[in-house]
Amino acid sequence: MMIDKETINYFPLSPSRINSLDCGYYFHQKYVLKNRLSEEQEEANKPLNIQMGSLGHKVMEIYNKSLLLAKLPSDMEIFDMAFEKAWEGYPYMPENMYPESKALLLNFAENNPIDPETLWGAEIKVAIDWELNKVYWESEDVWLRGILDKVDIADSTAIITDYKNFLPSESKLKNSYQTKIYPFLMKCLNPYLEKFILVYHGIKTNKKITFDFEASDIGSIGDSIKELSKRIYRKISNSETIWTARTGENCPYCTYTCPLLKLGYEPIKTMKQAMDIGNKIYALNLEAGKLQKELKTYIEATDKHIDIGAGEYHMKDIMVTKGLKASKVVQICLEHGIDLNSVLKVDSAKVKNLKDDEIKAEIMKDTKTSLQRKFMFEEYEEK
């Protein structure tokens, strides 16, 4: 049954457009009002790590496509050609980053040969219309777009690889629309496919995070994206819609005058701002530690309760148990049929420090590891 396109109102989407919805103001300025810088200005404004990520994608695109044509799993001469060709297209990459960038991507390429028998394509631009038919990238009928960095097909399984300069946490990727869109697009292109494996591959760490989908999962994905595109259209069509600004991942490369400035908040957009805030946090933490020590000394001496409205500072007697031995706990629990997991917690760091690799592997056999990005401050050692 053909759908009457005149009755369907939707806004064309892509992973980048959906990510930009994190800040309504940013999305409205960029994709609705189309207040955009020129391509050259946008490139010049990109933070260095974003440019590095773009360079890595371009190198791997040229490299993988060239290997596929040559039917080779890897080739360093082809890599050199790919890197030189890609580097020429990124004039805003500092020249002193050339050796570091090339060494990083060379190491990644050497450790990740392709399989010419299964590689289906690299840097594949996919655009489909509302009826899930493939259309041109800039078609007026386009509903959903996506760029697939690398796709392998073996039998009825598609392995979709997305290169990341930095891998986000597994939980963040799991909830990302990008994770759902790529398998959906592949199913639209190849209806016979039965299984989809999406692989996020970190270029810097060579680590991978994977998600599996069955063909039966795909229908609901399309429905949810269609609902989103219709909701956005309704918001755009409503002249009273307020596109509120919100701090987030768009801030570092947003070029618009942020409405939050009027509220006294200035989002971090430059390295200098980030360094200033980092120094302020460090100084405040030192001051907080000093003040806490002074307050503790006063309360210990006076036994006063300091009520500050939000709560109170005071000394409290706490019973601390010492001398509890894991071996004794294990023995007693086994004797009485108590589940050890309910009373013991294993320190994975200590397990990893075991010298016997076979024992270590046996202990870690049924465990699951996940890559996470953690915000932290590491103080330099005194020289």
Coordinates of C-alpha atoms in Angstrom, one line a residue:
M1 CA 0.0 0.0 0.0
M2 CA 1.5 3.3 -1.1
I3 CA 1.5 6.2 1.5
D4 CA 0.2 9.6 0.5
K5 CA 3.2 11.7 1.1
E6 CA 1.1 14.9 1.2
T7 CA -0.5 13.7 4.5
I8 CA 2.8 13.0 6.3
N9 CA 4.6 15.8 8.0
Y10 CA 8.1 14.9 9.3
F11 CA 11.5 16.5 9.7
P12 CA 14.5 14.7 8.1
L13 CA 16.8 13.2 10.6
S14 CA 20.3 11.8 11.0
P15 CA 22.4 10.8 14.0
S16 CA 24.1 14.2 14.1
R17 CA 20.7 16.0 13.9
I18 CA 19.3 13.9 16.7
N19 CA 22.4 14.5 18.9
S20 CA 22.0 18.3 18.4
L21 CA 18.6 18.1 19.9
D22 CA 20.4 17.9 23.3
C23 CA 20.2 21.8 23.1
G24 CA 17.0 23.0 21.5
Y25 CA 18.5 26.4 20.8
Y26 CA 21.5 24.9 18.9
F27 CA 19.3 22.6 16.9
H28 CA 16.9 25.4 15.9
Q29 CA 19.7 27.8 14.9
K30 CA 21.6 25.2 12.9
Y31 CA 18.9 23.0 11.2
V32 CA 15.7 25.1 11.2
L33 CA 16.9 28.7 10.8
K34 CA 20.0 27.4 9.0
N35 CA 22.3 30.1 10.5
R36 CA 25.4 28.3 9.6
L37 CA 29.0 29.2 9.0
S38 CA 30.7 28.5 5.7
E39 CA 32.3 25.1 5.4
E40 CA 35.7 26.7 5.7
Q41 CA 34.7 28.6 8.9
E42 CA 33.2 25.5 10.5
E43 CA 36.4 23.5 9.9
A44 CA 38.5 26.3 11.4
N45 CA 36.3 26.5 14.4
K46 CA 36.4 22.7 15.2
P47 CA 38.4 21.7 18.3
L48 CA 41.6 19.8 17.5
N49 CA 40.3 16.4 18.8
I50 CA 37.2 16.7 16.5
Q51 CA 39.5 17.5 13.5
M52 CA 41.7 14.5 14.5
G53 CA 38.6 12.3 14.6
S54 CA 37.6 13.5 11.1
L55 CA 41.1 12.9 9.8
G56 CA 41.0 9.4 11.2
H57 CA 37.7 8.7 9.5
K58 CA 39.0 10.0 6.2
V59 CA 42.2 8.0 6.3
M60 CA 40.3 4.8 7.1
E61 CA 37.8 5.5 4.3
I62 CA 40.5 5.9 1.7
Y63 CA 42.6 3.0 3.1
N64 CA 39.7 0.5 3.3
K65 CA 38.3 1.3 -0.1
S66 CA 41.8 1.0 -1.6
L67 CA 42.4 -2.3 0.1
L68 CA 39.1 -3.6 -1.2
L69 CA 39.9 -2.6 -4.8
A70 CA 43.3 -4.3 -4.4
K71 CA 41.8 -7.3 -2.6
L72 CA 44.4 -7.0 0.1
P73 CA 43.9 -7.4 3.9
S74 CA 46.5 -4.7 4.6
D75 CA 49.3 -2.8 2.9
M76 CA 51.6 -0.1 4.3
E77 CA 52.2 1.6 0.9
I78 CA 48.5 2.0 0.5
F79 CA 48.3 3.3 4.0
D80 CA 50.9 5.9 3.3
M81 CA 49.0 7.0 0.2
A82 CA 45.8 7.2 2.2
F83 CA 47.3 9.2 5.0
E84 CA 49.0 11.7 2.7
K85 CA 45.8 12.2 0.6
A86 CA 43.6 12.7 3.7
W87 CA 46.1 15.0 5.4
E88 CA 46.0 17.4 2.4
G89 CA 42.3 17.8 3.0
Y90 CA 42.7 19.0 6.6
P91 CA 44.7 22.3 6.4
Y92 CA 43.7 23.3 10.0
M93 CA 45.6 20.3 11.5
P94 CA 48.8 21.7 13.0
E95 CA 51.9 20.4 11.1
N96 CA 53.5 19.4 14.4
M97 CA 50.6 16.9 14.8
Y98 CA 51.6 15.1 11.6
P99 CA 54.0 12.5 13.1
E100 CA 51.7 11.7 16.1
S101 CA 48.6 11.5 13.9
K102 CA 50.3 9.2 11.4
A103 CA 51.8 6.9 14.0
L104 CA 48.5 6.5 15.8
L105 CA 46.5 5.7 12.7
L106 CA 49.3 3.4 11.3
N107 CA 49.2 1.4 14.5
F108 CA 45.4 1.2 14.3
A109 CA 45.6 0.1 10.6
E110 CA 48.3 -2.5 11.3
N111 CA 46.2 -4.1 14.0
N112 CA 43.0 -4.1 12.0
P113 CA 43.3 -5.7 8.6
I114 CA 40.2 -6.0 6.5
D115 CA 38.7 -9.2 5.1
P116 CA 38.3 -8.6 1.3
E117 CA 35.9 -11.5 1.1
T118 CA 33.4 -9.9 3.6
L119 CA 34.0 -6.2 3.3
W120 CA 30.8 -4.8 1.7
G121 CA 31.8 -1.1 1.7
A122 CA 33.4 1.8 3.5
E123 CA 32.1 5.3 4.3
I124 CA 28.7 4.4 2.8
K125 CA 26.2 7.3 2.6
V126 CA 22.7 6.0 3.1
A127 CA 19.5 8.1 2.6
I128 CA 16.0 6.7 2.7
D129 CA 12.5 8.2 2.3
W130 CA 9.5 7.7 4.5
E131 CA 8.6 4.5 2.7
L132 CA 12.1 3.2 3.4
N133 CA 13.2 3.4 -0.2
K134 CA 16.8 4.4 -1.0
V135 CA 17.1 8.0 -2.3
Y136 CA 19.8 10.4 -3.2
W137 CA 21.6 12.0 -0.2
E138 CA 20.2 15.5 -1.0
S139 CA 16.8 14.3 -2.2
E140 CA 13.8 16.4 -1.2
D141 CA 12.1 13.1 -0.1
V142 CA 14.8 12.1 2.3
W143 CA 13.6 11.1 5.8
L144 CA 16.7 9.5 7.4
R145 CA 20.4 9.7 6.7
G146 CA 23.5 8.0 8.0
I147 CA 27.1 7.4 7.1
L148 CA 28.4 3.8 7.7
D149 CA 32.2 3.8 8.3
K150 CA 32.7 0.2 7.4
V151 CA 30.3 -2.7 6.7
D152 CA 31.1 -6.5 6.4
I153 CA 28.5 -9.0 5.4
A154 CA 28.9 -12.7 6.0
D155 CA 26.0 -14.9 5.0
S156 CA 22.9 -13.1 6.5
T157 CA 24.9 -11.1 9.1
A158 CA 26.0 -7.5 8.8
I159 CA 28.8 -6.2 10.9
I160 CA 28.7 -2.4 11.0
T161 CA 31.8 -0.7 12.3
D162 CA 31.7 2.9 13.5
Y163 CA 35.1 4.5 14.2
K164 CA 35.4 6.7 17.3
N165 CA 38.3 8.8 18.3
F166 CA 37.2 8.4 21.9
L167 CA 34.8 5.7 22.9
P168 CA 31.9 6.9 25.1
S169 CA 30.7 4.7 27.9
E170 CA 28.8 1.5 27.0
S171 CA 25.6 2.8 28.7
K172 CA 25.7 6.0 26.8
L173 CA 26.1 4.2 23.4
K174 CA 23.4 1.7 24.3
N175 CA 20.9 4.6 24.6
S176 CA 22.1 6.4 21.6
Y177 CA 19.9 6.7 18.5
Q178 CA 23.0 6.1 16.4
T179 CA 23.2 2.6 17.8
K180 CA 19.6 1.9 16.5
I181 CA 19.8 3.9 13.2
Y182 CA 22.7 2.1 11.6
P183 CA 21.2 -1.5 11.8
F184 CA 17.9 0.0 10.7
L185 CA 19.5 1.5 7.6
M186 CA 21.3 -1.7 6.7
K187 CA 18.0 -3.6 7.0
C188 CA 16.4 -1.1 4.6
L189 CA 19.2 -1.6 2.1
N190 CA 19.3 -5.4 2.5
P191 CA 16.0 -6.9 3.6
Y192 CA 17.4 -10.5 3.5
L193 CA 19.8 -9.7 6.4
E194 CA 18.8 -11.5 9.7
K195 CA 21.4 -10.3 12.2
F196 CA 23.2 -7.0 12.8
I197 CA 26.3 -6.4 14.9
L198 CA 27.1 -2.8 15.5
V199 CA 30.8 -2.3 16.5
Y200 CA 32.0 0.9 18.0
H201 CA 35.8 0.8 17.5
G202 CA 38.1 3.3 19.4
I203 CA 40.9 4.4 17.2
K204 CA 43.1 5.6 20.1
T205 CA 42.6 2.6 22.3
N206 CA 41.8 -0.1 19.7
K207 CA 38.9 -1.2 22.1
K208 CA 35.5 -2.3 20.9
I209 CA 32.0 -2.0 22.2
T210 CA 29.4 -4.2 20.4
F211 CA 25.6 -4.4 20.2
D212 CA 23.6 -7.2 18.6
F213 CA 20.3 -6.9 16.8
E214 CA 17.9 -9.5 15.3
A215 CA 15.8 -8.7 12.2
S216 CA 12.7 -8.8 14.5
D217 CA 14.1 -5.8 16.5
I218 CA 14.3 -3.5 13.5
G219 CA 10.6 -2.7 13.0
S220 CA 10.2 -1.0 16.4
I221 CA 13.4 1.0 15.7
G222 CA 11.9 2.6 12.6
D223 CA 8.6 3.3 14.4
S224 CA 10.4 5.2 17.2
I225 CA 12.5 7.3 14.8
K226 CA 9.4 8.1 12.7
E227 CA 7.5 9.3 15.9
L228 CA 10.5 11.5 16.8
S229 CA 10.7 13.1 13.3
K230 CA 6.9 13.8 13.4
R231 CA 7.2 15.4 16.9
I232 CA 10.0 17.6 15.8
Y233 CA 8.0 18.7 12.8
R234 CA 5.1 19.7 15.0
K235 CA 7.4 21.7 17.2
I236 CA 8.9 23.5 14.2
S237 CA 5.4 24.2 12.8
N238 CA 4.2 25.8 16.1
S239 CA 5.3 29.5 16.2
E240 CA 5.0 29.5 20.0
T241 CA 7.6 26.8 20.5
I242 CA 10.4 27.9 22.7
W243 CA 13.8 26.4 21.8
T244 CA 15.5 26.5 25.1
A245 CA 19.3 26.4 25.5
R246 CA 20.9 23.6 27.5
T247 CA 24.5 23.0 28.3
G248 CA 26.0 19.8 26.9
E249 CA 28.3 18.2 24.3
N250 CA 27.3 20.8 21.6
C251 CA 28.9 23.7 23.7
P252 CA 32.6 23.3 22.7
Y253 CA 31.9 23.8 19.0
C254 CA 28.8 25.9 19.1
T255 CA 29.2 29.3 17.3
Y256 CA 26.0 30.9 18.3
T257 CA 25.5 33.6 21.0
C258 CA 24.2 31.5 23.9
P259 CA 21.0 32.7 25.6
L260 CA 22.4 31.3 28.9
L261 CA 24.8 34.3 28.9
K262 CA 21.9 36.5 30.0
L263 CA 21.4 34.2 33.0
G264 CA 25.0 34.6 34.1
Y265 CA 26.2 31.3 32.8
E266 CA 29.0 31.0 30.2
P267 CA 29.4 27.6 28.6
I268 CA 33.0 26.4 28.1
K269 CA 34.0 26.8 24.5
T270 CA 37.7 27.4 24.6
M271 CA 40.8 25.8 26.1
K272 CA 41.5 28.9 28.2
Q273 CA 38.0 28.8 29.7
A274 CA 38.5 25.1 30.5
M275 CA 41.9 25.8 32.1
D276 CA 40.5 28.7 34.2
I277 CA 37.7 26.5 35.5
G278 CA 40.1 23.6 36.2
N279 CA 42.3 25.9 38.2
K280 CA 39.3 27.3 40.1
I281 CA 38.1 23.7 41.0
Y282 CA 41.6 22.8 42.2
A283 CA 41.8 25.9 44.3
L284 CA 38.3 25.5 45.8
N285 CA 39.0 21.8 46.6
L286 CA 42.2 22.9 48.5
E287 CA 40.2 25.6 50.3
A288 CA 37.4 23.2 51.1
G289 CA 39.8 20.7 52.6
K290 CA 41.4 23.3 54.7
L291 CA 38.1 24.7 56.0
Q292 CA 36.8 21.1 56.7
K293 CA 39.9 20.4 58.8
E294 CA 39.4 23.6 60.8
L295 CA 35.7 23.0 61.4
K296 CA 36.4 19.4 62.5
T297 CA 38.9 20.6 65.0
Y298 CA 36.4 23.1 66.4
I299 CA 33.6 20.6 66.7
E300 CA 35.9 17.9 68.2
A301 CA 36.9 20.4 70.9
T302 CA 33.4 21.8 71.6
D303 CA 31.1 18.9 70.7
K304 CA 28.8 21.5 69.0
H305 CA 26.3 20.8 66.3
I306 CA 26.6 23.4 63.5
D307 CA 23.2 23.7 61.8
I308 CA 23.6 25.4 58.4
G309 CA 19.9 25.0 57.3
A310 CA 20.7 22.4 54.6
G311 CA 22.0 20.1 57.3
E312 CA 24.4 20.1 60.2
Y313 CA 28.0 19.3 60.9
H314 CA 28.7 17.2 64.0
M315 CA 30.8 14.4 65.4
K316 CA 29.2 11.0 65.3
D317 CA 30.3 7.7 67.0
I318 CA 30.4 4.9 64.4
M319 CA 31.2 1.2 65.1
V320 CA 34.0 0.0 62.9
T321 CA 34.6 -3.8 62.5
K322 CA 38.2 -4.9 62.0
G323 CA 39.8 -8.4 61.7
L324 CA 37.1 -10.0 59.5
K325 CA 38.9 -12.6 57.4
A326 CA 37.5 -13.7 54.0
S327 CA 38.6 -17.3 54.6
K328 CA 36.6 -17.6 57.8
V329 CA 33.5 -16.0 56.2
V330 CA 33.7 -18.5 53.3
Q331 CA 34.1 -21.5 55.6
I332 CA 31.1 -20.6 57.8
C333 CA 28.9 -19.6 54.8
L334 CA 29.6 -22.9 53.0
E335 CA 28.9 -24.9 56.2
H336 CA 25.5 -23.2 56.5
G337 CA 24.6 -23.0 52.8
I338 CA 24.7 -19.2 52.6
D339 CA 25.3 -17.6 49.2
L340 CA 28.8 -16.2 49.2
N341 CA 27.8 -13.4 46.8
S342 CA 25.4 -12.0 49.4
V343 CA 28.3 -11.3 51.9
L344 CA 31.5 -10.9 49.9
K345 CA 32.6 -8.5 47.2
V346 CA 35.6 -9.4 45.1
D347 CA 38.3 -6.8 44.4
S348 CA 38.8 -7.1 40.6
A349 CA 42.1 -5.1 40.8
K350 CA 43.6 -7.7 43.2
V351 CA 42.5 -10.5 41.0
K352 CA 44.2 -8.9 38.0
N353 CA 47.4 -8.7 40.1
L354 CA 47.6 -12.4 40.6
K355 CA 50.8 -13.8 39.1
D356 CA 49.3 -17.2 37.9
D357 CA 47.7 -16.3 34.5
E358 CA 45.8 -19.6 34.3
I359 CA 44.2 -19.1 37.7
K360 CA 43.4 -15.5 36.9
A361 CA 41.8 -16.5 33.6
E362 CA 39.7 -19.2 35.4
I363 CA 38.4 -16.6 37.9
M364 CA 37.7 -14.0 35.2
K365 CA 36.1 -16.6 32.8
D366 CA 32.4 -15.7 33.3
T367 CA 32.9 -11.9 34.0
K368 CA 31.9 -9.1 31.7
T369 CA 34.0 -6.0 31.1
S370 CA 32.8 -2.7 29.7
L371 CA 34.8 0.3 28.6
Q372 CA 33.9 3.5 30.5
R373 CA 35.1 7.1 30.2
K374 CA 35.6 8.6 33.6
F375 CA 36.1 12.3 34.4
M376 CA 39.0 12.6 36.8
F377 CA 41.9 14.7 38.0
E378 CA 45.4 13.2 38.4
E379 CA 47.8 15.3 40.3
Y380 CA 51.4 15.4 39.0
E381 CA 54.1 13.8 41.2
E382 CA 56.6 16.3 42.6
K383 CA 59.8 16.3 40.7

